[in-house]
Coordinates of C-alpha atoms in Angstrom, one line a residue:
M1 CA 58.3 -6.2 31.3
G2 CA 55.5 -7.2 34.1
G3 CA 54.0 -3.7 34.1
F4 CA 54.0 -3.4 30.4
S5 CA 52.5 -6.7 30.1
V6 CA 49.1 -6.2 31.9
I7 CA 48.9 -3.1 30.0
W8 CA 49.8 -5.0 27.0
A9 CA 47.0 -7.6 27.7
G10 CA 44.4 -4.9 28.7
Q11 CA 45.1 -3.5 25.0
V12 CA 44.8 -6.9 23.2
V13 CA 41.3 -7.3 24.6
S14 CA 40.4 -4.1 23.7
L15 CA 41.7 -4.4 20.2
V16 CA 39.9 -7.4 19.9
G17 CA 36.8 -5.8 21.2
N18 CA 37.1 -3.1 18.8
S19 CA 37.8 -5.6 15.8
V20 CA 34.5 -7.7 16.7
L21 CA 32.2 -4.7 16.6
R22 CA 34.1 -3.2 13.4
F23 CA 33.2 -6.5 11.6
A24 CA 30.1 -6.8 12.9
F25 CA 29.1 -3.0 11.7
V26 CA 30.7 -4.4 8.0
I27 CA 28.3 -7.5 8.0
E28 CA 25.0 -4.8 8.9
A29 CA 26.2 -2.4 6.2
W30 CA 26.6 -5.2 3.8
S31 CA 23.1 -6.9 4.9
A32 CA 21.4 -3.4 4.4
G33 CA 21.7 -3.5 0.8
E34 CA 24.2 -0.6 0.4
R35 CA 26.8 -3.1 -0.6
A36 CA 30.6 -2.4 -1.3
T37 CA 30.4 1.5 -1.0
A38 CA 28.9 1.4 2.4
V39 CA 31.6 -0.9 3.8
T40 CA 34.3 1.1 2.0
L41 CA 32.7 4.4 3.8
L42 CA 32.9 2.7 7.1
S43 CA 36.7 2.1 6.2
L44 CA 37.0 5.6 5.3
C45 CA 35.2 7.1 8.3
A46 CA 37.4 4.7 10.7
L47 CA 41.1 5.8 9.0
L48 CA 40.5 9.5 8.0
P49 CA 39.9 11.0 11.2
Q50 CA 42.7 8.5 12.8
V51 CA 45.5 9.9 10.4
L52 CA 44.3 13.4 10.4
F53 CA 44.0 13.9 14.3
S54 CA 47.1 11.8 14.9
P55 CA 49.1 15.3 14.9
V56 CA 46.7 17.0 17.4
A57 CA 46.2 13.9 19.4
G58 CA 50.5 13.7 19.9
A59 CA 50.5 17.3 21.0
L60 CA 47.7 16.6 23.6
I61 CA 49.8 13.7 24.9
D62 CA 52.7 15.8 25.7
R63 CA 50.2 18.1 27.5
C64 CA 49.8 15.6 30.2
S65 CA 51.1 12.3 31.7
K66 CA 51.0 9.1 29.3
R67 CA 48.9 7.0 31.8
A68 CA 46.5 10.1 31.5
A69 CA 46.8 9.8 27.9
L70 CA 46.0 6.0 27.7
Q71 CA 43.2 6.7 29.9
L72 CA 41.8 9.3 27.8
A73 CA 42.1 6.9 24.5
D74 CA 40.4 4.4 26.2
A75 CA 37.8 6.3 28.1
G76 CA 36.8 8.2 24.7
G77 CA 36.3 4.8 23.0
L78 CA 34.2 3.7 26.0
L79 CA 32.1 6.4 25.7
V80 CA 31.4 6.3 22.0
V81 CA 30.5 2.7 22.8
A82 CA 28.3 3.5 25.6
V83 CA 26.4 6.0 23.6
L84 CA 25.8 3.5 21.0
C85 CA 24.9 0.6 23.5
A86 CA 22.0 3.3 24.9
L87 CA 21.0 4.0 21.2
H88 CA 20.4 0.7 20.3
F89 CA 18.5 -0.7 23.6
A90 CA 16.6 2.3 23.7
G91 CA 15.6 2.6 19.9
G92 CA 15.5 -1.1 19.2
G93 CA 18.3 -1.1 17.0
L94 CA 21.1 1.3 15.5
Q95 CA 20.2 3.3 12.5
T96 CA 23.0 3.5 9.5
W97 CA 23.2 7.3 10.0
Q98 CA 24.0 6.3 13.9
V99 CA 27.0 4.1 13.0
Y100 CA 29.1 6.1 10.7
P101 CA 29.5 9.1 13.0
A102 CA 30.4 6.6 15.8
V103 CA 33.0 4.8 13.6
A104 CA 34.4 8.6 13.0
L105 CA 34.6 9.0 17.0
L106 CA 36.2 5.5 17.3
G107 CA 38.7 6.8 14.6
V108 CA 39.7 10.1 16.6
S109 CA 39.7 7.8 19.9
A110 CA 42.4 5.3 18.1
A111 CA 44.4 8.6 16.8
F112 CA 45.6 8.7 20.7
Q113 CA 46.2 5.0 21.1
F114 CA 49.3 4.6 19.3
P115 CA 51.3 8.1 20.2
A116 CA 50.3 7.5 23.8
M117 CA 51.0 3.6 23.9
A118 CA 54.1 4.2 21.9
S119 CA 55.5 7.0 24.0
A120 CA 54.6 5.3 27.4
V121 CA 56.4 2.1 26.6
P122 CA 60.0 3.6 27.9
M123 CA 58.2 4.1 31.3
L124 CA 57.7 0.9 31.2
V125 CA 60.6 -1.3 30.0
R126 CA 64.4 -0.7 30.2
A127 CA 65.7 0.5 27.2
D128 CA 67.2 -2.9 26.1
Q129 CA 63.6 -4.0 26.3
L130 CA 62.3 -1.7 23.7
Q131 CA 62.3 -3.6 20.6
R132 CA 60.9 -7.1 22.4
A133 CA 57.8 -4.7 23.8
N134 CA 57.2 -3.0 20.6
G135 CA 57.2 -6.3 18.8
M136 CA 54.6 -7.5 21.5
L137 CA 52.3 -4.6 20.5
A138 CA 52.6 -5.5 16.7
S139 CA 51.5 -9.4 17.7
A140 CA 48.3 -7.4 19.7
K141 CA 47.2 -5.9 16.4
S142 CA 47.7 -9.0 14.5
T143 CA 45.9 -11.2 17.2
A144 CA 43.1 -8.8 16.8
E145 CA 42.9 -8.8 13.3
I146 CA 42.6 -12.6 12.9
A147 CA 40.2 -13.0 16.2
G148 CA 38.0 -10.2 15.5
P149 CA 36.4 -11.5 12.1
A150 CA 36.3 -14.8 13.2
L151 CA 34.8 -14.1 16.6
G152 CA 32.8 -11.6 15.0
G153 CA 31.2 -13.6 12.7
L154 CA 30.1 -16.2 15.4
L155 CA 28.9 -13.7 17.6
V156 CA 26.9 -11.8 15.0
A157 CA 25.2 -15.3 13.9
L158 CA 24.7 -16.4 18.0
S159 CA 23.9 -13.0 19.9
G160 CA 23.5 -9.8 17.5
I161 CA 25.2 -6.5 17.7
G162 CA 23.8 -6.0 21.2
F163 CA 25.8 -8.6 22.7
I164 CA 29.0 -7.0 20.6
L165 CA 28.2 -3.8 21.9
V166 CA 28.1 -4.5 25.9
A167 CA 31.4 -7.0 25.0
D168 CA 33.3 -4.2 23.7
L169 CA 32.3 -1.8 26.3
V170 CA 33.6 -4.4 29.0
S171 CA 36.9 -4.4 27.0
F172 CA 37.4 -0.6 27.5
V173 CA 36.8 -1.1 30.9
L174 CA 39.5 -3.7 31.1
A175 CA 41.9 -1.8 29.3
L176 CA 41.2 1.0 31.6
V177 CA 41.7 -0.9 34.8
A178 CA 44.9 -2.2 33.3
V179 CA 46.1 1.3 32.6
R180 CA 45.1 2.2 35.9
V181 CA 47.1 -0.6 38.2
V182 CA 50.6 -0.1 36.6
R183 CA 53.2 2.0 37.8
F184 CA 54.9 4.3 35.3
T185 CA 58.4 5.6 35.8
G186 CA 59.2 9.4 35.6
D187 CA 55.4 9.7 34.4
G188 CA 54.7 13.4 33.6
A189 CA 58.5 14.5 33.7
G190 CA 59.7 17.5 31.5
R191 CA 56.3 18.4 30.5
A192 CA 55.8 22.4 29.9
P193 CA 53.9 24.5 32.2
A194 CA 50.8 25.6 31.2
A195 CA 52.2 29.2 31.3
A196 CA 54.6 28.2 28.4
R197 CA 52.4 26.5 26.3
K198 CA 51.4 26.9 22.6
R199 CA 48.3 26.9 20.4
I200 CA 47.8 23.1 20.4
L201 CA 48.1 23.3 16.4
R202 CA 51.6 25.0 16.2
E203 CA 52.4 22.2 19.0
A204 CA 50.9 19.4 16.6
G205 CA 53.1 20.8 13.5
E206 CA 56.3 21.1 16.2
G207 CA 56.3 17.1 15.9
L208 CA 56.7 17.1 11.9
G209 CA 59.0 20.1 12.5
Y210 CA 61.2 17.7 15.0
L211 CA 61.8 15.0 12.8
F212 CA 62.8 17.5 9.6
R213 CA 65.3 18.9 11.8
Q214 CA 67.4 16.1 12.7
P215 CA 68.8 14.6 9.3
S216 CA 68.9 10.9 10.5
L217 CA 65.4 11.2 11.6
R218 CA 64.4 13.0 8.3
D219 CA 66.0 10.9 5.9
L220 CA 64.2 7.6 7.7
M221 CA 61.0 9.1 7.9
L222 CA 61.3 10.1 4.0
T223 CA 62.3 6.1 3.5
F224 CA 59.5 5.0 5.4
C225 CA 56.9 7.3 3.6
A226 CA 58.1 6.8 0.1
V227 CA 58.1 2.6 1.1
N228 CA 54.7 2.9 2.7
L229 CA 53.6 4.7 -0.3
V230 CA 54.5 2.3 -2.8
M231 CA 53.7 -1.0 -0.8
V232 CA 50.0 0.2 -0.2
F233 CA 49.8 0.8 -3.9
G234 CA 50.9 -3.2 -4.4
F235 CA 48.8 -4.3 -1.4
A236 CA 45.5 -2.6 -2.5
A237 CA 46.0 -4.9 -5.3
V238 CA 45.7 -7.9 -3.1
Q239 CA 42.5 -8.9 -2.7
P240 CA 40.9 -8.2 -6.1
M241 CA 43.9 -10.0 -7.5
V242 CA 43.2 -13.0 -5.6
L243 CA 39.4 -12.7 -6.5
A244 CA 39.9 -12.4 -10.1
R245 CA 42.7 -14.8 -10.6
T246 CA 40.4 -17.4 -8.3
G247 CA 37.1 -16.6 -10.2
N248 CA 35.8 -15.0 -7.1
D249 CA 36.4 -17.7 -4.7
S250 CA 36.0 -15.9 -1.1
A251 CA 37.7 -19.1 0.6
A252 CA 41.1 -18.0 -1.4
L253 CA 40.7 -14.7 0.0
A254 CA 40.2 -15.8 3.7
S255 CA 42.9 -18.0 3.4
V256 CA 45.4 -14.9 2.3
N257 CA 43.9 -12.7 4.8
T258 CA 44.2 -15.4 7.7
A259 CA 48.3 -16.0 6.4
I260 CA 48.8 -12.1 7.1
G261 CA 47.4 -12.2 10.3
I262 CA 49.4 -15.3 11.2
G263 CA 52.4 -14.0 9.8
G264 CA 51.7 -10.6 11.9
V265 CA 51.3 -12.6 15.2
A266 CA 54.5 -14.8 14.5
G267 CA 56.4 -11.8 13.8
G268 CA 55.5 -9.9 16.8
L269 CA 56.4 -13.1 19.3
L270 CA 59.5 -13.4 17.2
M271 CA 60.6 -9.6 17.7
A272 CA 59.8 -10.3 21.4
A273 CA 61.7 -13.1 22.0
W274 CA 64.7 -12.1 20.1
G275 CA 64.9 -8.5 20.7
G276 CA 65.7 -7.0 16.9
P277 CA 68.5 -6.1 15.3
R278 CA 71.6 -4.6 17.2
N279 CA 72.0 -2.3 14.3
R280 CA 68.5 -1.1 13.7
G281 CA 69.3 1.3 10.7
R282 CA 70.6 -1.7 8.2
G283 CA 67.8 -4.4 9.8
M284 CA 65.1 -2.1 8.6
M285 CA 66.4 -1.5 5.1
A286 CA 67.2 -5.2 5.2
G287 CA 63.7 -5.9 6.4
I288 CA 61.9 -3.9 4.0
I289 CA 63.8 -5.7 1.0
G290 CA 62.6 -8.6 2.5
M291 CA 59.0 -7.5 2.9
C292 CA 59.1 -6.5 -0.8
L293 CA 60.5 -9.8 -1.9
S294 CA 58.1 -11.8 -0.4
A295 CA 54.8 -10.4 0.2
Q296 CA 55.1 -8.2 -3.4
V297 CA 57.5 -9.8 -5.9
A298 CA 56.8 -13.4 -4.9
M299 CA 53.0 -12.7 -4.4
A300 CA 53.0 -11.4 -7.9
L301 CA 55.1 -14.5 -9.3
A302 CA 53.0 -17.1 -7.3
G303 CA 50.5 -19.3 -9.1
G304 CA 48.0 -20.4 -6.6
V305 CA 46.5 -20.0 -3.2
A306 CA 49.4 -22.1 -1.4
G307 CA 51.9 -19.6 -2.7
W308 CA 50.2 -16.4 -2.4
C309 CA 49.8 -17.9 1.5
A310 CA 53.8 -18.2 1.7
A311 CA 54.6 -15.4 0.3
I312 CA 52.5 -13.0 2.2
L313 CA 52.9 -14.8 5.3
A314 CA 56.6 -14.4 5.2
G315 CA 56.3 -10.7 4.4
A316 CA 53.7 -10.4 7.5
M317 CA 56.3 -11.8 9.5
I318 CA 58.9 -9.3 8.9
M319 CA 56.8 -6.1 9.1
P320 CA 57.0 -6.5 13.5
L321 CA 60.8 -6.5 13.0
V322 CA 60.6 -3.1 10.5
N323 CA 58.3 -1.1 12.6
G324 CA 59.4 -2.1 15.9
A325 CA 63.2 -0.8 15.1
M326 CA 61.8 2.1 14.2
Q327 CA 59.4 2.9 16.9
S328 CA 62.6 2.0 19.5
I329 CA 64.9 4.5 17.4
V330 CA 62.3 7.3 18.2
Q331 CA 61.8 6.0 21.7
T332 CA 65.6 6.3 22.6
K333 CA 67.1 9.1 20.2
V334 CA 63.7 11.7 21.1
P335 CA 63.7 12.9 24.5
Q336 CA 60.6 11.8 26.7
E337 CA 58.9 15.0 26.5
W338 CA 58.5 15.1 22.6
H339 CA 57.6 11.4 22.3
G340 CA 53.5 12.3 21.9
R341 CA 53.8 14.8 19.2
V342 CA 56.8 12.8 17.6
F343 CA 55.0 9.7 17.4
G344 CA 51.7 11.7 16.4
A345 CA 53.8 12.9 13.4
V346 CA 55.2 9.3 12.7
M347 CA 51.8 8.2 12.5
F348 CA 50.6 10.8 10.2
L349 CA 53.2 10.4 7.8
S350 CA 52.9 6.7 7.8
Q351 CA 49.4 6.5 7.4
I352 CA 48.9 9.3 5.4
S353 CA 49.6 7.4 2.4
V354 CA 47.3 4.7 2.6
P355 CA 44.0 6.5 1.3
L356 CA 46.1 8.1 -1.3
A357 CA 47.5 5.1 -2.7
T358 CA 44.4 3.2 -2.5
A359 CA 42.3 5.6 -4.5
V360 CA 45.2 5.8 -6.9
S361 CA 45.5 1.8 -7.3
G362 CA 42.0 1.2 -7.9
P363 CA 41.5 3.2 -11.1
L364 CA 44.9 2.3 -12.6
A365 CA 44.2 -1.3 -12.3
D366 CA 40.8 -1.0 -13.9
R367 CA 41.5 1.4 -16.6
V368 CA 45.3 0.8 -17.2
F369 CA 46.9 -2.7 -16.2
E370 CA 44.0 -4.8 -16.5
P371 CA 43.4 -3.5 -20.4
Q372 CA 46.9 -3.8 -21.0
A373 CA 47.2 -7.1 -19.7
A374 CA 44.4 -8.5 -22.1
A375 CA 45.9 -6.9 -25.2
G376 CA 48.9 -7.6 -24.4
S377 CA 50.4 -4.0 -24.7
G378 CA 52.3 -1.5 -22.6
V379 CA 54.3 -2.9 -19.6
F380 CA 53.0 -6.2 -20.9
V381 CA 55.4 -6.5 -23.8
V382 CA 57.9 -7.4 -21.3
L383 CA 55.4 -8.9 -18.4
G384 CA 53.2 -10.8 -20.4
P385 CA 55.4 -14.1 -20.5
V386 CA 55.9 -13.8 -16.9
L387 CA 52.3 -12.6 -15.5
G388 CA 50.3 -14.3 -18.1
D389 CA 47.0 -12.2 -19.7
G390 CA 44.1 -13.4 -17.6
P391 CA 42.3 -11.8 -15.1
G392 CA 44.2 -10.2 -12.1
S393 CA 47.7 -10.1 -14.3
G394 CA 47.3 -6.2 -14.5
M395 CA 47.1 -6.3 -10.8
A396 CA 49.8 -8.9 -10.3
A397 CA 52.2 -6.1 -12.5
M398 CA 51.4 -3.6 -10.0
L399 CA 52.2 -5.6 -7.1
L400 CA 55.6 -6.4 -9.0
I401 CA 56.3 -2.9 -9.6
A402 CA 55.1 -1.9 -6.1
G403 CA 57.7 -4.5 -4.4
L404 CA 60.4 -3.4 -6.8
S405 CA 60.0 -0.1 -6.2
G406 CA 60.4 -0.5 -2.9
I407 CA 63.1 -2.8 -2.8
G408 CA 64.7 0.2 -4.8
V409 CA 64.1 2.7 -2.1
A410 CA 65.4 0.6 0.8
L411 CA 68.6 0.4 -1.1
W412 CA 68.7 4.1 -1.4
G413 CA 68.0 4.1 2.6
L414 CA 71.0 1.6 3.1
A415 CA 73.1 3.9 0.5
R416 CA 72.4 6.8 3.2
R417 CA 74.5 7.1 6.2
S418 CA 72.1 9.2 7.7
V419 CA 70.1 5.9 7.8
R420 CA 72.1 3.0 7.5
D421 CA 74.1 4.1 10.9
I422 CA 71.4 5.9 12.5
D423 CA 72.2 4.7 16.0
V424 CA 75.9 5.8 15.9
L425 CA 75.2 9.4 14.4
L426 CA 72.6 10.4 16.1
P427 CA 72.9 10.1 20.3
D428 CA 70.3 8.7 22.5
A429 CA 68.1 11.4 24.1
Q430 CA 69.1 12.3 27.9
P431 CA 66.8 11.6 30.6
T432 CA 64.6 14.6 31.7
K433 CA 65.2 15.4 35.5
G434 CA 63.2 12.9 37.4
E435 CA 62.8 10.3 34.6
E436 CA 65.2 7.8 35.9
G437 CA 63.3 7.5 39.2

């Protein structure tokens, strides 16, 4: 896994650099007096382009070598940050109107990163190392989520946004160098010739079509889509629930967020050391049940910061197991020449529920569940004795309902042989001619 480890290290540096920059932008937006609306808009500017462009990014990735695709993702981010550097140092600082489109363009660049990296992994490691490599990728993301805000807060205080922009620029350069020096086995094998290519939007839709033509992949993706929808609906209530139940204690919220990051890092490293479940279909569904029981059901029932941290840390540890197994299934069951489009479709299906569930979660908490908790009506006729009637109890009910719903979806997946025995029912893809070398 030496070559993969070099690229992984480059991606860790780049992800941390991006996390630091995003945190600095949040601080800048907050300090400008626009408050929560500005912060939410920044998140949407980063997320929506990444989700919406992922199928197109997948199609473009399948048109070029995986090395070129990874370089395209990193070079796109480098170009955006370079322009921000020029604007900052030439104009005496960045204007708010310059930050939002830049964050959106960084989101477009990020749309290429996941499908490019996921489709490149089989060229860098043996088949029996795929779940280990995917675990390391998960730990890289969690490391960035921990280190980014901590390092960002320190750098904003000591050096300002200019130094952070230069540091992020350097991180992209290091990621590009790492991709350039590593050998990719069979890179470019099986790509369609230019004359055979279709319109890019049609190719983008083919990734979704491929998933739904295979009954096992279709049922697996539908299970994941439903699980993501209900779990994000619950997770969207975690931060406001913690603040409401602790009287707006930011230290308590910071502890919970840190526990999420530590759990993600630990779970990714555990996955890398272990190698993942032998039966990946059953392992994924069992992992989803474990996540729902810990990070949602136990989180809703816990009565204090220590309980919340323990519950959500356990759920975050399980998440790399679930995601790593799913990614390794696509990497082994889908032909290499389809990896970009299929991973783009996977990213689209898994992430499209995030803005939808988040948008629905807030109004339901404010207008339905919190008033019902205070009045002891609706679902709180049953849940009131368990969850209480104070501030945050309504959001705890949302978390509990989401966890129970997620368990139900996972049990449905276990009941379907197409998901449970996907390793047996769906044969491994045959290497494209030239891919073995």
